[in-house]
Coordinates of C-alpha atoms in Angstrom, one line a residue:
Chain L
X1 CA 84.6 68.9 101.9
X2 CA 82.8 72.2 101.9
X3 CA 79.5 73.3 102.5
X4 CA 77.9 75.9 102.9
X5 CA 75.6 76.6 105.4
X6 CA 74.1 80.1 106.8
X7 CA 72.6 81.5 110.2
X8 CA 76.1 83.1 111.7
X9 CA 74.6 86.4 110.4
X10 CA 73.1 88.1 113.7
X11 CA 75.9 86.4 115.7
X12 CA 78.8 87.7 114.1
X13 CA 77.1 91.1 113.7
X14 CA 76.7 90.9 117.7
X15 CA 80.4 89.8 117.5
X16 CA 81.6 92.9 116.0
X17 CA 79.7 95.0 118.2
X18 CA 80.9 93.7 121.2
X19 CA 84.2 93.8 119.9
X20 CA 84.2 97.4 118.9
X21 CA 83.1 97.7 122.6
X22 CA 85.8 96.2 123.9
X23 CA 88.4 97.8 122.4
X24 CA 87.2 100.8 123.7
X25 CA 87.3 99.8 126.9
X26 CA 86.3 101.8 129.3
X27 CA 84.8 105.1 127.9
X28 CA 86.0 106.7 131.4
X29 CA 88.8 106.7 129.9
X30 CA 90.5 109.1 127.6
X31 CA 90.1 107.4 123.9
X32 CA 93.8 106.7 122.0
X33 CA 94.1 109.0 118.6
X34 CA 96.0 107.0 116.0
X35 CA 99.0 110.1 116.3
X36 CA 99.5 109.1 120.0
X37 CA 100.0 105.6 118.8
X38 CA 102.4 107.0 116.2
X39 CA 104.5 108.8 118.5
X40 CA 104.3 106.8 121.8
X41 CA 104.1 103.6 120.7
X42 CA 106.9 103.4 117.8
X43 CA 108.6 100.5 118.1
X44 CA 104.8 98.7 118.0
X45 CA 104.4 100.6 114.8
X46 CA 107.8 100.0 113.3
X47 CA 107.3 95.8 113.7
X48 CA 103.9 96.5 112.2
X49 CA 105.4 98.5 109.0
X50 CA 108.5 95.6 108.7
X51 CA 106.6 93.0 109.2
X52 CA 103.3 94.1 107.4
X53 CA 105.9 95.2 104.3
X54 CA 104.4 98.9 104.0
X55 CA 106.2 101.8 105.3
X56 CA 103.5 104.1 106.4
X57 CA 103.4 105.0 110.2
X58 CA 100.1 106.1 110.2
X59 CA 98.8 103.5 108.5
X60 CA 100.3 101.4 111.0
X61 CA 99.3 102.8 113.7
X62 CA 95.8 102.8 113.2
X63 CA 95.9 99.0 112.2
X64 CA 97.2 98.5 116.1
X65 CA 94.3 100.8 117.3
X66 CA 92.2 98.4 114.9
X67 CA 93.6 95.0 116.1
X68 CA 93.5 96.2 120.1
X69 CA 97.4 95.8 120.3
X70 CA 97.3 92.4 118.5
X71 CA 100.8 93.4 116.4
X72 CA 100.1 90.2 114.0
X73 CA 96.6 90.8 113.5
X74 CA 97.8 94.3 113.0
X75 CA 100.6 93.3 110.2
X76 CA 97.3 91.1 108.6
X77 CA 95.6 94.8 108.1
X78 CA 98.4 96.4 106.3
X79 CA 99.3 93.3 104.5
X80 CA 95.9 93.2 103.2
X81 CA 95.7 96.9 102.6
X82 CA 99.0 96.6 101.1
X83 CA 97.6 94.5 98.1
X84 CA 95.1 97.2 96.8
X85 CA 97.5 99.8 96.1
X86 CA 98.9 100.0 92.8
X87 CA 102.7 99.7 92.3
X88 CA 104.1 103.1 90.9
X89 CA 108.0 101.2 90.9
X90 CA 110.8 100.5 92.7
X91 CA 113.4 102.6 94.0
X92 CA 117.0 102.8 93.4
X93 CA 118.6 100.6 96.0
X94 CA 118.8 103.0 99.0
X95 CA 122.5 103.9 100.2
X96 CA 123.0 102.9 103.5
X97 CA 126.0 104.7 103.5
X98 CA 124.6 108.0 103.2
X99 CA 122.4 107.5 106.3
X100 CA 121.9 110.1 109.2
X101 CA 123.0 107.9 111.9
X102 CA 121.0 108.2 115.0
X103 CA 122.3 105.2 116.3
X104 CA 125.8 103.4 114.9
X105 CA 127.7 101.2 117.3
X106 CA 130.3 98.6 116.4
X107 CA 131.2 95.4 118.7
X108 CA 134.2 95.0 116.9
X109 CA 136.2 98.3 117.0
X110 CA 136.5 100.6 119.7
X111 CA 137.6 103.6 117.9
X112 CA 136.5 104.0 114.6
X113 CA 135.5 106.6 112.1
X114 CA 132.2 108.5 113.3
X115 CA 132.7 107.5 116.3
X116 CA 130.1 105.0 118.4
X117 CA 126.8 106.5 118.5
X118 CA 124.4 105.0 121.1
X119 CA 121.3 106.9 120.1
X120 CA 118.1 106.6 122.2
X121 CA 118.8 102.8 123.1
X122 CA 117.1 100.5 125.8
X123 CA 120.9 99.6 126.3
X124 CA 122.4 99.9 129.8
X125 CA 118.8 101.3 131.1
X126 CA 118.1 99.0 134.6
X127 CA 114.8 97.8 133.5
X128 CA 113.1 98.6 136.4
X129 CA 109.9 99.3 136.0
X130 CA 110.1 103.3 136.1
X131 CA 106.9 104.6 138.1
X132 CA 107.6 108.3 136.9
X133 CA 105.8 107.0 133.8
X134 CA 102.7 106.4 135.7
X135 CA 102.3 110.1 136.5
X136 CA 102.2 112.7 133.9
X137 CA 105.2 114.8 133.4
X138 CA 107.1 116.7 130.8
X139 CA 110.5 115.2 129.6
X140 CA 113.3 117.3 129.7
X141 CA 114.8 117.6 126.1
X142 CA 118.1 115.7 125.3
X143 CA 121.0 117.2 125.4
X144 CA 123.0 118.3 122.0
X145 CA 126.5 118.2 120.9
X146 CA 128.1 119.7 117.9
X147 CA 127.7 116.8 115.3
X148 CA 130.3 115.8 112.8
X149 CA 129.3 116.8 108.9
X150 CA 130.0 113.9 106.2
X151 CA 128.6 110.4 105.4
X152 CA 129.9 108.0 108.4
X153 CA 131.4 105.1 106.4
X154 CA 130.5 101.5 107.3
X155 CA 132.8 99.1 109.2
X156 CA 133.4 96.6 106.5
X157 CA 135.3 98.9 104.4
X158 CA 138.2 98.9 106.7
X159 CA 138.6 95.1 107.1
X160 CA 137.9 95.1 103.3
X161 CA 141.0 97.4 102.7
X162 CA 143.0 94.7 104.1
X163 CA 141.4 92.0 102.1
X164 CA 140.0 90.0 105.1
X165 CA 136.6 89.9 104.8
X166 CA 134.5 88.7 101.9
X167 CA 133.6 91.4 99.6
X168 CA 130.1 92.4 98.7
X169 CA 130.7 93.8 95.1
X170 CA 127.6 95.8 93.2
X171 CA 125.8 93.8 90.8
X172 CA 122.9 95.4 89.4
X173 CA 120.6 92.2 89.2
X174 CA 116.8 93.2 89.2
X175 CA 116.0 91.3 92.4
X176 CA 113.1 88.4 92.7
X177 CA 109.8 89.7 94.4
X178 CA 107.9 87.0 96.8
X179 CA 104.6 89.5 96.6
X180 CA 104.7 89.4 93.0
X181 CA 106.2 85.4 92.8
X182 CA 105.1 82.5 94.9
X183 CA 108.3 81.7 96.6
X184 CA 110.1 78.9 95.3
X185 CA 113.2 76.8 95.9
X186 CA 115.9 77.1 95.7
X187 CA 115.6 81.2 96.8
X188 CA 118.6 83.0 96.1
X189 CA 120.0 85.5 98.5
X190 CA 118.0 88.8 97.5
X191 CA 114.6 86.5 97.9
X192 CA 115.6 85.0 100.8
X193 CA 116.8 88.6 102.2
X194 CA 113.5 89.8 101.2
X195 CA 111.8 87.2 102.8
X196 CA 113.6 87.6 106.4
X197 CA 113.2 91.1 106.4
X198 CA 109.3 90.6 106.7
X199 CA 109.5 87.5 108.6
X200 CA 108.0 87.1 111.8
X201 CA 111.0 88.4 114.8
X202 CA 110.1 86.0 117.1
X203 CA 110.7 82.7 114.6
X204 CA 113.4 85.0 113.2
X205 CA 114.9 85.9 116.9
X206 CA 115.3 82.1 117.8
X207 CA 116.1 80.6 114.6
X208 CA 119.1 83.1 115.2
X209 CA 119.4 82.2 118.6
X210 CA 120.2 78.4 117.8
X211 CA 123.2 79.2 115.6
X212 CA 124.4 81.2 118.6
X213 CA 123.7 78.1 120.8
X214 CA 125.4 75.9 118.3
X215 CA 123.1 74.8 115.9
X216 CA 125.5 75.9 113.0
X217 CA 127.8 78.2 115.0
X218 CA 128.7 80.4 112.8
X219 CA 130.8 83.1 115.3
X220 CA 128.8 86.0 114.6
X221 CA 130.0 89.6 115.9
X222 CA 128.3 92.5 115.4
X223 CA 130.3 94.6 113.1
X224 CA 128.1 97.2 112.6
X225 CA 124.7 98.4 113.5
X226 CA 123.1 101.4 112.6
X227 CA 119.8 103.0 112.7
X228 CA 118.7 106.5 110.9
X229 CA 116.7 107.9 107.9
X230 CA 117.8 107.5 104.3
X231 CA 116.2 109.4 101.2
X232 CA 114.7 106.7 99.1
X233 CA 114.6 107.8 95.3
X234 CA 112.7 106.6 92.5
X235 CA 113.1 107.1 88.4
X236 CA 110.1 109.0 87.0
X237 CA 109.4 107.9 83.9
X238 CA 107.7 111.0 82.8
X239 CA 110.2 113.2 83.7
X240 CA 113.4 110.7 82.5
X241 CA 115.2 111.7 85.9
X242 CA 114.9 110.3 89.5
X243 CA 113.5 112.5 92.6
X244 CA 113.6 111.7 96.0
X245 CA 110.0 111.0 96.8
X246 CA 110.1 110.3 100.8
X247 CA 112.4 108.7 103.5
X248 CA 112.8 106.0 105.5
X249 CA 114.4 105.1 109.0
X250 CA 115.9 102.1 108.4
X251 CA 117.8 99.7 110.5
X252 CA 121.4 97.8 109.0
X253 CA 123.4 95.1 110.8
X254 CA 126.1 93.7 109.2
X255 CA 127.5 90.8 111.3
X256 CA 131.5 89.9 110.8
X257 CA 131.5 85.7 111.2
X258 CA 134.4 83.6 111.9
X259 CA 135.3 81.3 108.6
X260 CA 138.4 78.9 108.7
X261 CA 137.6 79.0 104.9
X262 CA 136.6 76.1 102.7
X263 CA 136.8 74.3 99.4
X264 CA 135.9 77.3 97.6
X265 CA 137.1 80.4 99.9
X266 CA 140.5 81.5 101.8
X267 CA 140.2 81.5 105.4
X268 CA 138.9 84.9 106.0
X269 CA 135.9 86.6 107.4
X270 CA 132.4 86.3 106.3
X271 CA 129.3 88.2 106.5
X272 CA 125.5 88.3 107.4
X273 CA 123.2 91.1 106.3
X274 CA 120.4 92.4 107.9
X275 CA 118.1 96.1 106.9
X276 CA 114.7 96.3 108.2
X277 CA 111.9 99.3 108.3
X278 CA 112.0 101.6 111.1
X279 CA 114.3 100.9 114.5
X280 CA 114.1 97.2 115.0
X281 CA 117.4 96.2 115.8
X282 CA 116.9 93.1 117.6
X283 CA 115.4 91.9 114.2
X284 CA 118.4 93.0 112.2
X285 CA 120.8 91.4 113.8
X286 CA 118.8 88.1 114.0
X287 CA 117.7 88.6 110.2
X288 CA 122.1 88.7 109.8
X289 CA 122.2 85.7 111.7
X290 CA 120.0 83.9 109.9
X291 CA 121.0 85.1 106.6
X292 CA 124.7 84.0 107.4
X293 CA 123.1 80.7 108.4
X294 CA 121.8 80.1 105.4
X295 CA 124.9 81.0 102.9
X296 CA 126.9 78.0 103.8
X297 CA 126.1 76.6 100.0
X298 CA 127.6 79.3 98.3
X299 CA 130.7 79.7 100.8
X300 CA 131.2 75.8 100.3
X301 CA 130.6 75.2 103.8
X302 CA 128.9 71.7 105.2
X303 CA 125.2 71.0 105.7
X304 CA 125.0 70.5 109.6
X305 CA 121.3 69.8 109.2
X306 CA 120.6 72.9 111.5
X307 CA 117.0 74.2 111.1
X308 CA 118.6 77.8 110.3
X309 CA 120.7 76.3 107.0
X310 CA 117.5 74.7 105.9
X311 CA 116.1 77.7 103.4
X312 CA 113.0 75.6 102.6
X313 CA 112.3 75.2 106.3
X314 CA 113.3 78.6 107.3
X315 CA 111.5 80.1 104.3
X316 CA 108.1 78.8 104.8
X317 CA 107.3 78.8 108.5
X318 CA 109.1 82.6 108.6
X319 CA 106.2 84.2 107.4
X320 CA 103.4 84.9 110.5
X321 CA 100.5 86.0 108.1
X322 CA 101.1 83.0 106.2
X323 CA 101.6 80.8 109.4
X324 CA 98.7 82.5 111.3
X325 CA 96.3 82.4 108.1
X326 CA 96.6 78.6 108.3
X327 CA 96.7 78.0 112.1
X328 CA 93.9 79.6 113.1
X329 CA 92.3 78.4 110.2
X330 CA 91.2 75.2 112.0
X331 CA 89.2 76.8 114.8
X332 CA 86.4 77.9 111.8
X333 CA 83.8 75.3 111.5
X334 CA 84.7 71.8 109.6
X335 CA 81.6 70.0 111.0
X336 CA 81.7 68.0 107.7
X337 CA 85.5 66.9 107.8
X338 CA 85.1 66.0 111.4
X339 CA 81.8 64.3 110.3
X340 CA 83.9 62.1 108.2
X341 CA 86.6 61.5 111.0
X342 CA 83.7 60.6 113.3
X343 CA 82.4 58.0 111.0
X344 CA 85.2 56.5 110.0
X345 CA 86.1 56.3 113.9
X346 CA 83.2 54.3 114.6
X347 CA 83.7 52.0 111.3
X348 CA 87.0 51.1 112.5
X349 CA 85.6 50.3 116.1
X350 CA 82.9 48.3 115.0
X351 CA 85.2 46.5 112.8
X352 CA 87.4 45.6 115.5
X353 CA 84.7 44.2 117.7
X354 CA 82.5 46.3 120.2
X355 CA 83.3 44.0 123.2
X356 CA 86.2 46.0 124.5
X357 CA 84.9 49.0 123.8
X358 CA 82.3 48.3 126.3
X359 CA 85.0 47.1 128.6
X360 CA 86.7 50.1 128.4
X361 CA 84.2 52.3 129.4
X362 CA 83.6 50.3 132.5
Chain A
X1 CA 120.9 113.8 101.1
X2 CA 122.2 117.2 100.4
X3 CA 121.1 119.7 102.4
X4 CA 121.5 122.5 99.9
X5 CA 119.4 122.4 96.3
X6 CA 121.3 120.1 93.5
X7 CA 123.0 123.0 90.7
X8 CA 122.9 120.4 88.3
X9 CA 119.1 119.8 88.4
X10 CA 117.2 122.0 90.0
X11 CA 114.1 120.8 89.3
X12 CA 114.6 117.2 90.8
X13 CA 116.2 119.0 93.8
X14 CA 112.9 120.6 94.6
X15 CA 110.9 118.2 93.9
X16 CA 113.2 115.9 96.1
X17 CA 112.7 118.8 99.0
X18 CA 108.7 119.2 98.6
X19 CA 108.6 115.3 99.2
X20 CA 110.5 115.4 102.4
X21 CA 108.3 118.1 103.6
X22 CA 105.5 118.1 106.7
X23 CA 102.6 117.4 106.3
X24 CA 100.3 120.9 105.0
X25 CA 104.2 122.6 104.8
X26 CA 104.3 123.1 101.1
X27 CA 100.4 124.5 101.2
X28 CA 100.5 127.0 103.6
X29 CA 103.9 128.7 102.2
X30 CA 102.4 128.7 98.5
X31 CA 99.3 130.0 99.9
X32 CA 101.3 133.0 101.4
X33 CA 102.5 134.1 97.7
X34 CA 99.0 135.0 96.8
X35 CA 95.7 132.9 95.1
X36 CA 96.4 129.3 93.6
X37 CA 96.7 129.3 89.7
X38 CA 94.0 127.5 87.8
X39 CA 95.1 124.1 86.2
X40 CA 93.7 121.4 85.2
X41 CA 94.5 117.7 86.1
X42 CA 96.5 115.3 83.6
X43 CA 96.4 112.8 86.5
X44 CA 94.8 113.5 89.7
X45 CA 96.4 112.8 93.2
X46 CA 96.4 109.3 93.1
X47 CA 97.9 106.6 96.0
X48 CA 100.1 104.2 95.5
X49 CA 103.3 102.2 96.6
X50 CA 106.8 102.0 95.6
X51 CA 108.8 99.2 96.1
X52 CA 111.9 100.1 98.0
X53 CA 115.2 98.5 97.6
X54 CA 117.5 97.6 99.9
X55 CA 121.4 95.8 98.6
X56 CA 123.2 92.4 100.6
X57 CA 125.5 93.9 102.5
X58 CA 125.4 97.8 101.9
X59 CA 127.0 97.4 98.7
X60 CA 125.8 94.2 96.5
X61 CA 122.9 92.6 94.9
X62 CA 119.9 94.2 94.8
X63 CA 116.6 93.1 97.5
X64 CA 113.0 94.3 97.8
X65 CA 112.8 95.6 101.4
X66 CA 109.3 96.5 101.6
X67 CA 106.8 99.3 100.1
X68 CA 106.2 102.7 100.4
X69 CA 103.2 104.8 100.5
X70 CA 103.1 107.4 97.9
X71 CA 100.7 110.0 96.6
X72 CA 101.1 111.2 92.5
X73 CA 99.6 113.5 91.1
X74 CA 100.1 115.9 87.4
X75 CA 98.7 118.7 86.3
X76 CA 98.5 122.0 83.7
X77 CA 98.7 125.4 84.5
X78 CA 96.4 127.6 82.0
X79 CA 99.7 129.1 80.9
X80 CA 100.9 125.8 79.7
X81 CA 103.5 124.5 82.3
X82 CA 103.3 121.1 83.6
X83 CA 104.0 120.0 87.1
X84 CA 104.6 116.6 88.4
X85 CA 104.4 115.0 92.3
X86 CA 105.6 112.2 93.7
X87 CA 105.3 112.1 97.4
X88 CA 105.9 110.0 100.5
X89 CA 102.5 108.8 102.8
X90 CA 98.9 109.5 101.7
X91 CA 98.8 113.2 100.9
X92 CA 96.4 114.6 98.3
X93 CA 96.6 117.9 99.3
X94 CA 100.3 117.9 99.4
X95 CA 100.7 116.3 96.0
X96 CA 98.9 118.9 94.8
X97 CA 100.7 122.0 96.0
X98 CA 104.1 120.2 95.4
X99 CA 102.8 120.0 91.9
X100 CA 101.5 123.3 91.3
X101 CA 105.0 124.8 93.2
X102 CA 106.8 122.4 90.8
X103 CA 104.9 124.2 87.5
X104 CA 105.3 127.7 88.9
X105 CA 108.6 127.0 89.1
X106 CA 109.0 126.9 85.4
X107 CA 107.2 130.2 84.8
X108 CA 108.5 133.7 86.0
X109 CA 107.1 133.7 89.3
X110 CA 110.2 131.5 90.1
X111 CA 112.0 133.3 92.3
X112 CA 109.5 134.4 94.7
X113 CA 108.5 130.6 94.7
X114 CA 112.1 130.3 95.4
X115 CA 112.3 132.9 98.3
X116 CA 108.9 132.3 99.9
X117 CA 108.4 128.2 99.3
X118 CA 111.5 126.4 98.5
X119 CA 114.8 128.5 100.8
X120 CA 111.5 128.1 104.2
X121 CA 111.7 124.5 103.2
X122 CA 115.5 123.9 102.8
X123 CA 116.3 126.1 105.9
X124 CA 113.9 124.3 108.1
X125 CA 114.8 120.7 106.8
X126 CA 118.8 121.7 107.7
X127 CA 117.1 122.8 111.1
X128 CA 115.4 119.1 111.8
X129 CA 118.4 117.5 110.3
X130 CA 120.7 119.6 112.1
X131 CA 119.0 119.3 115.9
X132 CA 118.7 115.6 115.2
X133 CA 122.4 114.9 114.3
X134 CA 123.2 117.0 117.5
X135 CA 121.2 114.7 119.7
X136 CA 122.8 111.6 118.0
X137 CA 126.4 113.6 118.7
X138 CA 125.4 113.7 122.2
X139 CA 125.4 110.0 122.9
X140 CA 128.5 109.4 121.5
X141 CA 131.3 107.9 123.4
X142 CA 134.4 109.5 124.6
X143 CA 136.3 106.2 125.7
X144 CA 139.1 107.3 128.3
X145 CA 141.9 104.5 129.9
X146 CA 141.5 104.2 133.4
X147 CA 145.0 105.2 135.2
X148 CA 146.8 101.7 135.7
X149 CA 148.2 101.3 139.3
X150 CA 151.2 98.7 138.0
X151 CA 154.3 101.3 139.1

């Protein structure tokens, strides 16, 4: 039951302004600009832009600013700004292929073409807590070695040559879209890869997780994962030809998975997909995970009952606007549902004698 | 990408290379080859999205990844050409210099558009690219085999 009631005003107006004053903190201290975000806090502002499902670092980084370093509350911003642009199109399906690889490693081969690229990786750092941070100090720049010219081709292509690994052929379907679409079962892949790759990481990161603890093992290596910028082109309908209008850094997992084979498919190896905005690689290769997890219908494999192959399950808790939107709903006043409660309470005690009740409380 | 301007059509390439430019790049070199033509708007800069696509593994099926922030704009020289942006982030400004470079580029001033605007922009976007890909080439592995002490 809903009613209205008013009086909040001046509160909430206090509210705000004490909460604008908090998130300045202390005004001894210097004041953040939205580029320092940008730069210095990236990875914050990549799981905003994958999450939030807009690709605009700026925009991102002033949402954190915004939301005090609350990254969900900072994902609500964009997703919310996100709904009052208008939609010029869609691109052509970028070409991961083509990517300048900043970062390309492979768990699976040693030596392979293009070579394994660590990039600027958290990998084999000691995390200790590094103190020289603390201070201010200039960093030296990176060192440079003469790079190889050419695409770097992707992992699955050599296993494929041999016919060991599933095949991903081109299909040209126009894909589902869940902004456009309430999501609905049963999803097909593209929804439910569209769906992951905005998903929450944390629900995405354990649901992954319990495959790996056995919750529908599905043996997943990491065949591939690459981070870099790819050109991201769009048909212009006035023109009748497409132009590159931006790009992206992007990160791609493809995970190679263990498959005896089934009903349906030779024994032979299977794959997970992840491709997420910016360099979120721990959410790539749990998105792969979870995507594998979720194809055992169409590779004729059986229904453990794992949370991860339930699509409906993973599919609608994934989401941590959604999720958020309706758990922190129930902190906003429902004086007249609880009214209700209360009164039925007492109908029910009464009905059931008043005696012990009174015993009770002594 | 190509790092050199598509033969086959020029026009998208450079419209391709004023998109992937910095911020206020495209506006200062234009403004270096003298006062801005007079034009009028057929659509003025205008912000949007596009919905980028991703495919299941690398190579299949089509999925939406996520949007895009772009910035559109067209307009009409008073000589009659028409230019056309489309551009990456929230840039009114640079909409509107990519679309007046893009309707120059139709008209005779072309090759000084070419020399003082476009050949900058390709020769610095090789130089990011390039300094980049030389970082990346840094951190790759040269795996050795340790000696083994078995004779």
């Amino acid at each position: 039951m809903y009613v209205a009631v008013k009086g909040g005003e001046r509160a909430i107006e206090n509210a705000h302004a004490w909460l604008a004053e908090e998130r300045r903190g202390d005004v001894t201290i210097a004041e953040l600009d939205v580029a320092q975000i940008r730069e210095q806090l990236s990875l914050a502002v990549n799981r905003v832009m994958a999450e939030g499902s807009l690709y605009d670092p700026d925009l991102a980084a002033l949402a954190i600013k915004q939301a005090r370093g609350d990254l969900i509350e900072a994902i609500f911003l964009i997703r919310a700004y996100r709904t009052t642009l208008p939609r010029f199109g869609a691109s052509a399906p970028v070409d991961t292929g083509a990517m300048a690889c900043d970062r390309r490693i492979s768990a699976t081969f040693k030596d392979l073409p293009g070579g394994q690229i660590l990039g600027p990786t958290f990998d084999y750092t000691h995390r200790l807590l590094d103190f020289k941070l603390a201070a201010e100090g200039d960093v030296p720049e990176a060192p440079s070695r003469e790079a190889q010219t050419g695409d770097v081709p992707h992992v699955t292509g050599f296993l494929n040559r041999e016919g060991l690994i599933e095949e991903a052929p081109q299909d040209d379907t126009p894909p589902p879209d869940l902004t456009r679409e309430p999501l609905e079962m049963p999803a097909d892949r593209a929804l439910r890869l569209q769906a992951l790759t905005r998903a929450d990481e944390g629900f995405t990161l354990g649901l992954a997780y319990s495959t790996q603890r056995g919750y529908a093992r599905n043996h997943a290596f990491v065949g591939e994962l690459r981070i870099g910028k790819v050109p991201v082109e769009m048909d212009i309908p006035e023109l009748g030809f497409a132009v590159e209008i931006g790009e992206v850094t992007l990160t791609e997992c493809e995970t190679v998975n263990q498959f005896k084979g089934s009903k349906t498919e030779p024994p032979q190896f299977t794959r997970g997909y992840g491709l997420v905005f910016g360099q979120a690689e721990r959410k790539a290769i749990s998105m792969a995970l979870v995507d594998r997890a979720l194809r055992w219908e169409e590779l004729g494999e059986d229904n453990l009952g794992a949370p991860a192959q339930d699509a409906e399950f993973v599919l609608y808790h994934a989401d941590n606007i959604q999720a958020t939107g309706f758990l922190e709903h129930i902190k906003l006043p429902h004086y007249v549902d609880f009214q209700s409660e209360l009164e039925l309470v007492r109908k029910l005690r009464n009905a059931a004698g008043t005696g012990q009740v009174q015993e009770a409380a002594e | 990408m190509k790092d050199t301007l598509d033969t086959e059509n020029p026009r998208k390439a450079w419209m391709s290379l004023m998109a992937l430019a910095p911020e206020g790049r495209v506006a200062s070199l234009l403004a270096s080859v003298g006062a801005p033509p007079t034009f009028t708007w057929l659509r003025v800069p205008e912000i949007g999205s596009t919905m980028v696509r991703g495919r299941a593994g690398a190579t299949g099926a089509p999925f939406n990844l996520g949007e895009l922030t772009v910035t559109r704009c067209a307009l009409t020289l008073d000589t009659g050409e028409v230019g056309h942006a489309y551009i990456q982030g929230r840039r009114k400004a640079d909409a509107e210099a990519a679309a007046v470079v893009d309707a120059l580029m139709q008209t005779k001033l072309a090759d000084t558009l070419q020399e003082a605007v476009l050949d900058p922009l390709i020769s610095e976007m090789a130089e990011r690219k390039a300094a980049r890909a030389a970082k990346a080439a840094a951190t790759k592995v040269d795996f050795f085999t340790m000696t083994r002490g078995e004779d």
